[in-house]
Amino acid sequence: MSMKLKESLSAAIDGEADEFELRRVFDEMNREPGLRTMWQRFHAIGALMRGEARGKPLSSEVALRRMWAAIDGTEEDGTNRNPGRPRIPGREPWSARMIGAGVAAAVAVAVLIGFGGTWNETDIDAPAIAFDGTPVIGVPATPAADSTSPASLERLVTANAAAIASTNDEPRLRPFPSEADLLDARAKVLQHVHTTALNRAASPVPFVKVAAFESR
Amino acid sequence: MRRGAYAALMIFVVWPDVGATAAERSAQEWLATMNQAFAERSYDGVFSYFDGADVASLRIVHAVIDDVQHERLVHLNGAPREIVRRGNEVACILQPGDEMLALEASIPSGPFARAFTRSFEALTDTYDLTVTGTDRVADRSAVVVRVAPLDQDRYGYRLWLDAETGLLLRSEMVDMTGARLEIFQFAHVAIDQPIDAELLRPTTPTGTVTSHLDLVADSKLPPSPAQWRASWVPRGFMMAAWDIRRTPATQRSMNTLMYSDGLATFSVFVEEMPESGAASLVSRTGGTVVVTHMARGADQAAYLVTVVGEVPLATAQRVARSVDPVGD
C-alpha cells in the first residue's frame, strides 16, 4: 500500500478526507480486499483507540468538550448535532499512529468479541496492526461500525500482555484469556452489578442491569 | 471558578419543593425528586435498556405498601427472568440453566456490604449539573438534566425526568468520545395509578430457581479492616464498602472494595493469584469495564487485581495499577 493511500485512509477514518480522497479510498477498497479489511478493523477498534485504551487519553479539554457537546446534543461549537460522527477540530488522528507502526513481538494485544466470545484463530487473518508501539493481533474482521452507532457496540475484550511483562522473573498474566478467565471476569462483573444494585436501590436502573445481565 | 459558582449556588439550594415549577427547580433538586419518585411513587411501565451490545425490554411494577417498597422487574425477552424486591430483600427468579446461577456459584456468596452513599450536593465537586430544557418521553413531558463530568475520569449522563413527578423516563450514559454507552428509556409508564398487588408477586412456574441477594442489615463495615486499597482514585470517589470473603469452590480469600462518587461506581477485587494463573484483561461492554493487573502483597506474593465498574478504561487501568496492601 502506498504511503499516499495510507494517508488517505487515515484521513477518511478520521472524517478529514475531502471528496476526492474518499472516492479514491473507496475505489481502492473495491480493488484491494486487504484495504477493506484494514478499514473494518480500524473502525472496530476505534472506540478503544480514541483515547480510552491507549492510556494516553485525548487532551482533557478536547475530551470534555466533546462529552459535554454529546450530552447537550450539540456540536462542540454549539450548533445542532450533525447525525454523523462528531468532528474534533485539531484532534490527533488515532489511525495515523496505527498505520505503518511496527510490531513489537514482546508485547501483544489480543482482541475478542464480547465477554462470552471465544478465541477464533480464523480471525487472525491479516497483518498485525500497531499503535503507540503496541501491536494488535487477531482483531475480528467484523463489519465496520456505523459511524453514528454507539461505539460501545464494538464489545471488545483485550488481553494485554504489555501491562504485566515488566520483568522476566515475575509471574505473568497470560496474554490470551482462557474460558475460565472469561468466566471469572463475568462472575466479577455480576457481583459488581449485584452490589451496585443493592446499594442504589433508589433507582431501578442498577437492577435492570441484573435482570438484563448477559441474558442474550 | 465553576465550583465556586456552585458553592455559592448551594447556599440557596433547598430540598425539593414539589410546588415549584419545572423552570424554578435546580438540577440538584430534580435529582433529589427523581430519587424520591423512584422510592415513593407507584408506577407500572415497560422500558428498553441498551447495555452497549444488546437491547433488553423489561416491565417494572413498583408500589409502596405499608411503608415497604415492593418492586418487580420482568425480563420480556429471552429466558424468563424476574427480580422481586420487598424492602431490602431481593430475589432473582431464574430458570434452571440460567448462566447467572453458574456465575453466582463461582463468586463469594453471602450478604452484600451496605455502602455509604453521597448526597447529590457532593456531586457538584465532580459534575456540572444543569437543567437544559424540556422534551417528551413515553408521551409525557420531561425535563432534561445534564450531568457533565468535570474531568475525564468518569462518564457523563443525560437524564429525562417526568415533569410532573420527577420519575426518570430516559437516561443516557455518555463517554468522552460522545458515544452513548447505555440507554434506559420507558416506552410506556403509568404513574401513581392503583397497582394490583398480584402484579408484584413473582410468577414461579415449576422448576424455577430463586437466587437471593441480601444486603447486610446494619450499616457497619466488616469487622476486619480492608487489607488492600487503591492508592489512586479519581477525585470525588470514596471507598463506599468493602468485604472479605472466600470463594465457594476454591476457598480463596477475596477482598472486594467498592468506590463511588455518588453516581458512578467501581469495584476492586483482590485475590491470591490462582495456581493456574490469570489473563491480562482490558475490556469494555457498554459502560462497564474490566481490567486485571498483578500486584505484590505485603508478603511479596503475587495477587490478582480486577477492577470492574462504570468508568473509562484509562481510569480503571490507573486504579488497578495503584492497588497495594494497606500499610505500604
XYZ file of C-alpha atoms in Angstrom:
544
model
C 0.000 0.000 0.000
C 1.406 3.376 -0.914
C 2.048 5.981 1.727
C -0.347 8.324 -0.066
C -3.106 5.750 0.142
C -2.372 5.152 3.820
C -2.688 8.850 4.445
C -5.968 8.964 2.563
C -7.278 6.013 4.544
C -6.239 7.690 7.759
C -7.979 10.906 6.759
C -11.128 9.034 5.731
C -11.318 7.172 9.037
C -10.898 10.384 10.935
C -13.525 12.148 8.850
C -10.979 14.532 7.441
C -10.800 13.344 3.845
C -12.112 15.502 1.070
C -14.438 14.093 -1.552
C -11.587 13.225 -3.895
C -9.692 11.317 -1.210
C -12.820 9.464 -0.108
C -13.571 8.389 -3.675
C -10.000 7.228 -4.094
C -10.108 5.196 -0.874
C -13.406 3.546 -1.761
C -12.191 2.740 -5.263
C -9.067 1.180 -3.828
C -11.112 -0.765 -1.287
C -13.101 -2.300 -4.121
C -9.882 -3.402 -5.760
C -7.948 -4.431 -2.671
C -9.660 -6.650 -0.086
C -6.816 -6.122 2.356
C -7.543 -2.411 2.437
C -11.207 -3.085 3.141
C -10.232 -5.417 5.997
C -7.957 -2.790 7.422
C -10.741 -0.202 7.190
C -13.103 -2.515 9.038
C -10.606 -3.250 11.722
C -9.717 0.343 12.303
C -13.384 1.098 12.864
C -13.902 -1.958 15.042
C -11.220 -0.899 17.476
C -11.772 2.797 17.030
C -13.517 3.334 20.339
C -10.664 1.836 22.255
C -8.118 3.770 20.314
C -9.861 7.096 20.659
C -8.344 7.849 23.958
C -9.512 5.110 26.268
C -7.289 2.150 25.594
C -4.006 3.794 24.887
C -3.539 5.011 28.401
C -2.953 8.323 26.692
C -6.336 9.958 26.612
C -7.322 12.872 24.478
C -6.379 16.164 25.932
C -8.762 16.844 28.765
C -10.120 19.991 27.194
C -10.905 18.290 23.907
C -12.380 15.199 25.541
C -14.552 17.125 27.927
C -15.700 19.483 25.183
C -16.729 16.501 23.145
C -18.539 14.793 26.006
C -20.354 17.938 27.027
C -21.385 18.536 23.442
C -22.696 14.991 23.236
C -24.644 15.363 26.450
C -26.040 18.669 25.256
C -26.928 17.212 21.889
C -24.907 19.884 20.130
C -21.679 20.117 18.267
C -18.718 21.470 20.134
C -19.174 24.858 18.536
C -22.724 24.954 19.864
C -24.557 24.169 16.642
C -27.084 21.378 16.455
C -25.634 17.934 16.378
C -24.974 16.502 12.970
C -26.169 12.936 12.759
C -22.715 11.984 11.622
C -19.770 11.366 13.879
C -18.730 14.481 15.720
C -15.575 16.079 14.448
C -12.967 17.454 16.754
C -11.001 20.294 15.248
C -7.354 19.696 15.788
C -7.869 16.174 17.072
C -4.874 13.970 16.563
C -5.983 11.184 14.239
C -5.600 7.879 16.062
C -5.493 5.998 12.822
C -2.466 7.905 11.679
C -0.463 6.443 14.503
C -1.719 2.963 13.760
C -0.946 2.805 10.112
C 2.586 1.865 9.404
C 3.549 1.410 13.037
C 5.768 -1.524 13.785
C 5.005 -4.688 15.633
C 6.831 -5.353 18.895
C 6.915 -9.088 19.338
C 7.287 -8.931 23.098
C 4.024 -7.128 23.558
C 0.783 -8.455 22.210
C -2.813 -7.431 22.494
C -5.483 -9.898 21.588
C -8.989 -8.748 20.955
C -12.059 -10.902 21.280
C -15.666 -10.092 20.682
C -17.595 -9.885 23.884
C -17.113 -11.476 27.233
C -18.653 -14.674 26.081
C -16.591 -14.716 22.945
C -14.100 -17.402 22.174
C -10.748 -17.002 20.578
C -11.090 -17.711 16.927
C -7.914 -18.408 15.062
C -9.625 -17.704 11.789
C -9.949 -14.115 12.843
C -6.199 -13.736 12.718
C -6.086 -13.390 9.002
C -4.449 -10.092 8.383
C -1.246 -8.333 9.276
C -0.929 -7.120 12.796
C -1.728 -3.500 13.380
C 0.116 -1.444 15.891
C -0.393 1.845 17.593
C 1.793 3.686 20.035
C 4.217 0.808 19.891
C 1.635 -1.732 20.960
C 0.723 -4.294 18.356
C -2.733 -5.638 17.862
C -3.359 -9.079 16.527
C -6.478 -11.018 15.878
C -8.792 -8.070 15.625
C -12.019 -9.635 14.426
C -12.884 -8.646 10.898
C -16.349 -7.517 11.822
C -18.256 -5.135 9.604
C -17.354 -1.569 10.252
C -19.495 0.040 12.862
C -21.812 2.691 11.551
C -20.236 5.988 12.379
C -23.414 7.121 14.099
C -23.910 3.989 16.165
C -22.642 3.869 19.723
C -19.020 2.896 19.865
C -19.911 0.523 22.642
C -21.379 -1.835 20.104
C -17.827 -2.813 19.487
C -17.754 -5.007 22.600
C -14.115 -5.758 22.760
C -12.188 -7.854 25.161
C -8.478 -7.399 25.024
C -5.755 -9.315 26.686
C -2.865 -7.006 27.244
C 0.453 -8.592 27.907
C 2.206 -5.268 27.893
C 0.800 -4.258 31.233
C 2.449 -7.093 33.076
C 5.526 -8.043 31.134
C 7.780 -5.925 33.267
C 10.456 -8.391 34.259
C 11.266 -11.918 33.277
C 11.323 -13.435 36.746
C 7.879 -12.225 37.811
C 4.834 -14.350 37.325
C 2.993 -13.058 34.306
C -0.622 -12.702 33.404
C -1.460 -14.676 30.309
C -1.769 -12.626 27.158
C -4.756 -14.671 25.979
C -7.716 -15.383 28.245
C -8.955 -18.917 28.729
C -12.627 -19.786 29.094
C -12.031 -19.932 32.842
C -10.578 -16.411 32.800
C -13.623 -15.090 30.963
C -15.988 -16.911 33.320
C -14.164 -15.447 36.296
C -14.353 -11.954 34.817
C -18.065 -12.330 34.106
C -18.668 -13.520 37.659
C -16.942 -10.437 38.997
C -18.981 -8.192 36.723
C -22.109 -9.882 38.057
C -21.003 -9.352 41.637
C -20.270 -5.701 40.907
C -23.699 -5.335 39.321
C -25.345 -7.025 42.306
C -23.531 -4.853 44.829
C -24.261 -1.697 42.909
C -27.919 -2.595 42.515
C -28.414 -3.415 46.170
C -26.738 -0.239 47.271
C -28.501 2.063 44.876
C -31.972 0.766 45.471
C -33.400 4.223 44.966
C -33.138 3.682 41.233
C -34.362 0.718 39.224
C -31.623 1.122 36.644
C -28.976 -0.902 38.532
C -31.467 -3.745 38.975
C -32.174 -3.564 35.288
C -28.527 -4.439 34.739
C -29.001 -7.508 36.912
C -32.109 -8.598 35.058
C -30.548 -7.971 31.665
C -27.163 -9.403 32.576
C -25.925 -11.414 29.633
C -29.325 -12.947 29.138
C -28.985 -12.808 25.422
C -14.491 29.093 39.078
C -17.271 26.712 38.198
C -17.051 25.031 41.600
C -17.022 28.407 43.257
C -20.173 29.348 41.445
C -21.794 26.136 42.503
C -20.710 26.593 46.103
C -22.471 29.934 46.045
C -25.492 28.349 44.452
C -25.557 25.677 47.138
C -26.442 28.292 49.710
C -29.779 28.718 48.022
C -30.419 25.070 47.363
C -33.307 23.699 49.365
C -34.804 20.264 49.467
C -37.168 19.594 46.593
C -40.239 21.727 46.669
C -42.956 19.833 44.880
C -44.801 23.063 44.411
C -42.001 24.654 42.439
C -42.428 24.790 38.707
C -40.108 22.886 36.434
C -38.225 26.007 35.464
C -37.694 27.010 39.075
C -36.044 23.824 40.272
C -32.324 23.348 40.176
C -30.725 20.225 38.741
C -29.889 19.031 42.252
C -33.497 19.425 43.279
C -34.579 17.473 40.239
C -32.182 14.652 41.092
C -33.467 14.529 44.646
C -37.021 14.494 43.315
C -36.050 11.669 40.979
C -34.816 9.562 43.885
C -37.944 10.284 45.872
C -40.095 9.342 42.903
C -38.316 6.008 42.496
C -38.875 5.178 46.138
C -42.265 6.657 46.829
C -44.306 6.704 43.627
C -46.355 3.883 42.189
C -45.545 3.071 38.611
C -46.081 0.343 36.091
C -44.291 0.552 32.774
C -42.333 -1.102 30.019
C -38.883 0.155 29.127
C -35.916 -0.657 26.944
C -32.370 -0.923 28.154
C -29.395 -0.806 25.808
C -26.249 -2.047 27.512
C -23.862 -1.277 24.715
C -24.350 -4.558 22.932
C -27.983 -5.510 23.047
C -31.393 -4.109 23.815
C -33.494 -5.645 26.552
C -37.164 -4.970 27.187
C -38.415 -5.141 30.733
C -41.565 -4.410 32.667
C -41.344 -2.746 36.034
C -44.063 -2.528 38.649
C -43.397 -0.516 41.792
C -45.571 0.341 44.758
C -45.219 1.209 48.426
C -47.351 -0.997 50.664
C -47.366 -0.429 54.418
C -44.304 1.793 54.050
C -42.349 -1.002 52.373
C -41.184 -0.732 48.779
C -42.308 -3.534 46.521
C -40.943 -3.875 43.027
C -40.985 -6.472 40.332
C -38.858 -6.437 37.198
C -39.717 -8.883 34.457
C -37.414 -9.536 31.553
C -39.612 -9.689 28.497
C -37.120 -11.233 26.060
C -35.141 -14.434 26.122
C -35.093 -16.760 29.086
C -37.711 -15.800 31.695
C -36.061 -13.878 34.479
C -37.643 -11.814 37.229
C -36.315 -9.727 40.062
C -38.600 -9.131 43.014
C -37.765 -6.618 45.713
C -39.520 -6.234 49.032
C -37.715 -3.702 51.164
C -34.114 -4.903 51.345
C -34.978 -8.426 50.282
C -34.212 -9.158 46.665
C -34.890 -12.409 44.863
C -33.990 -13.362 41.319
C -36.396 -15.866 39.811
C -34.416 -17.796 37.236
C -34.778 -20.789 35.012
C -32.553 -23.830 35.552
C -29.509 -23.452 33.379
C -29.553 -19.646 33.553
C -25.953 -18.592 33.304
C -26.408 -16.252 36.239
C -26.656 -19.297 38.515
C -23.337 -20.667 37.338
C -21.676 -17.287 37.702
C -23.070 -16.741 41.184
C -21.699 -20.130 42.195
C -18.190 -19.083 41.280
C -18.077 -15.877 43.317
C -18.151 -15.417 47.079
C -21.648 -15.881 48.444
C -23.292 -14.239 51.404
C -24.791 -10.866 52.165
C -23.552 -7.785 50.367
C -21.978 -4.941 52.246
C -24.056 -1.815 52.569
C -22.312 1.118 51.003
C -22.088 4.666 52.160
C -23.904 6.961 49.814
C -23.129 10.529 48.958
C -25.653 13.276 48.637
C -26.360 14.944 45.335
C -24.850 18.132 46.720
C -21.452 16.403 46.762
C -21.783 15.699 43.060
C -21.146 19.324 42.197
C -17.481 18.811 43.037
C -17.130 16.462 40.114
C -20.076 17.067 37.814
C -21.743 20.092 36.330
C -25.469 19.666 36.922
C -27.718 21.717 34.672
C -31.343 21.717 33.614
C -31.005 22.113 29.869
C -34.592 22.098 28.649
C -37.725 20.085 28.137
C -38.648 17.153 25.934
C -41.243 14.413 25.604
C -40.670 10.766 26.502
C -43.236 7.948 26.703
C -45.891 10.522 25.871
C -45.045 12.519 28.975
C -43.479 15.934 29.371
C -39.916 15.649 30.559
C -37.262 17.932 31.986
C -33.755 17.282 30.673
C -30.897 17.361 33.176
C -27.288 17.335 32.065
C -24.769 15.657 34.352
C -21.451 16.568 32.783
C -18.204 15.425 34.424
C -15.577 17.999 35.232
C -12.752 15.628 34.307
C -12.084 12.591 32.120
C -12.143 10.081 34.915
C -15.859 9.386 34.741
C -18.704 9.281 32.274
C -21.439 11.842 31.740
C -25.188 11.404 31.835
C -28.241 12.927 30.279
C -31.447 12.409 32.198
C -35.073 12.947 31.182
C -37.254 13.309 34.266
C -41.032 13.339 34.288
C -42.006 16.986 34.613
C -44.890 16.121 36.909
C -43.341 13.577 39.275
C -39.576 13.585 38.645
C -39.522 9.893 37.725
C -36.651 9.000 35.406
C -38.103 8.406 31.955
C -34.887 8.128 29.975
C -31.178 8.165 30.714
C -28.050 8.038 28.617
C -24.507 7.343 29.746
C -22.020 9.142 27.504
C -18.289 8.620 27.112
C -15.607 11.110 26.228
C -15.985 10.425 22.526
C -19.633 11.381 22.699
C -20.794 7.795 22.234
C -23.839 6.681 24.191
C -22.792 3.658 26.201
C -26.029 2.781 27.943
C -29.581 3.921 27.320
C -32.615 3.377 29.516
C -35.990 4.547 28.274
C -39.598 3.984 29.143
C -41.826 3.218 26.177
C -44.899 3.489 28.352
C -45.424 4.155 32.025
C -48.442 4.742 34.237
C -47.530 6.769 37.305
C -49.495 6.958 40.530
C -52.227 4.678 39.287
C -53.563 1.921 41.583
C -51.300 -1.164 41.441
C -52.846 -4.612 41.727
C -50.859 -6.461 44.405
C -50.922 -9.503 42.184
C -48.631 -7.720 39.755
C -45.945 -7.535 42.442
C -45.860 -11.284 43.026
C -43.365 -13.362 41.071
C -44.524 -15.978 38.663
C -42.820 -19.188 39.740
C -43.649 -21.966 37.350
C -42.423 -25.424 38.232
C -38.678 -25.759 38.049
C -37.723 -22.133 38.547
C -34.811 -21.371 40.827
C -34.727 -18.494 43.268
C -31.461 -16.722 43.957
C -31.459 -14.365 46.925
C -29.413 -11.212 47.196
C -29.236 -9.890 50.719
C -27.905 -6.575 51.900
C -26.430 -6.686 55.396
C -28.962 -5.328 57.840
C -26.807 -2.743 59.560
C -24.528 -0.177 58.077
C -21.430 -1.327 59.942
C -18.465 -2.202 57.838
C -16.897 -5.649 58.162
C -15.054 -6.140 61.471
C -11.759 -6.877 59.760
C -10.155 -3.843 58.187
C -9.624 -3.639 54.484
C -6.323 -5.288 53.593
C -5.937 -3.552 50.268
C -6.608 -0.107 48.943
C -6.476 1.819 45.730
C -3.867 4.458 46.383
C -5.237 6.484 43.475
C -8.887 7.031 42.726
C -10.444 9.847 40.706
C -11.361 12.965 42.618
C -14.622 12.568 44.488
C -14.521 8.779 44.617
C -14.582 7.315 48.099
C -14.455 3.755 49.349
C -18.123 3.103 49.967
C -17.924 -0.523 51.111
C -15.511 -3.387 51.491
C -15.794 -7.041 52.150
C -13.508 -10.025 52.594
C -14.997 -13.352 51.639
C -13.979 -16.741 50.356
C -14.904 -18.195 47.029
C -17.151 -21.240 47.461
C -15.201 -23.536 45.191
C -11.593 -22.745 45.968
C -11.932 -21.087 49.384
C -9.631 -18.364 48.138
C -9.887 -15.166 50.143
C -11.152 -12.279 48.044
C -11.054 -8.649 49.084
C -13.781 -6.569 47.481
C -13.670 -2.794 47.648
C -16.400 -0.602 46.208
C -15.796 3.023 45.356
C -18.369 5.593 44.344
C -18.542 9.274 43.543
C -22.277 9.307 44.158
C -23.208 8.355 40.600
C -20.521 6.115 39.160
C -19.199 3.060 40.949
C -16.367 0.632 40.513
C -15.372 -2.482 42.411
C -11.835 -3.668 43.078
C -11.330 -7.390 43.624
C -8.028 -8.593 45.082
C -7.240 -12.281 45.482
C -4.241 -14.543 45.629
C -3.013 -15.354 42.165
C -4.700 -18.609 41.157
C -2.320 -21.532 40.737
C -3.432 -21.777 37.152
C -2.561 -18.127 36.641
C -4.812 -15.467 35.163
C -5.164 -13.445 31.998
C -4.460 -9.791 31.477
C -7.825 -8.353 30.520
C -8.785 -4.926 29.313
C -12.385 -4.916 28.244
C -15.426 -2.737 27.875
C -19.046 -3.682 27.310
C -21.286 -0.656 27.167
C -20.326 1.427 30.156
C -18.848 -1.438 32.155
C -15.130 -2.059 32.034
C -12.983 -4.890 33.359
C -9.232 -4.685 33.758
C -6.837 -7.011 35.527
C -3.439 -6.324 36.964
C -0.914 -8.186 39.034
C 0.120 -6.694 42.370
C 2.568 -7.732 45.080
C 1.233 -8.280 48.569
C 2.989 -7.367 51.778
C 4.228 -10.971 51.722
C 5.664 -10.387 48.232
C 3.277 -12.975 46.843
C 1.516 -12.258 43.575
C -2.098 -11.122 43.760
C -4.642 -10.678 41.026
C -6.335 -7.288 40.969
C -9.547 -6.925 38.953
C -11.297 -3.588 38.575
C -14.901 -3.634 37.341
C -17.048 -0.564 37.008
C -18.746 2.146 35.055
C -15.697 4.303 34.465
C -13.455 4.870 31.433
C -10.873 2.224 30.676
C -7.975 4.533 31.385
C -9.424 5.322 34.806
C -9.880 1.643 35.642
C -6.367 0.842 34.488
C -4.877 3.599 36.607
C -6.869 2.444 39.630
C -5.767 -1.162 39.100
C -2.126 -0.181 38.907
C -2.441 1.794 42.136
C -3.787 -1.072 44.246
C -1.433 -2.015 47.041
C -1.603 -3.560 50.513
C -2.790 -1.298 53.297
C 0.180 -0.107 55.278
C 2.558 0.010 52.348
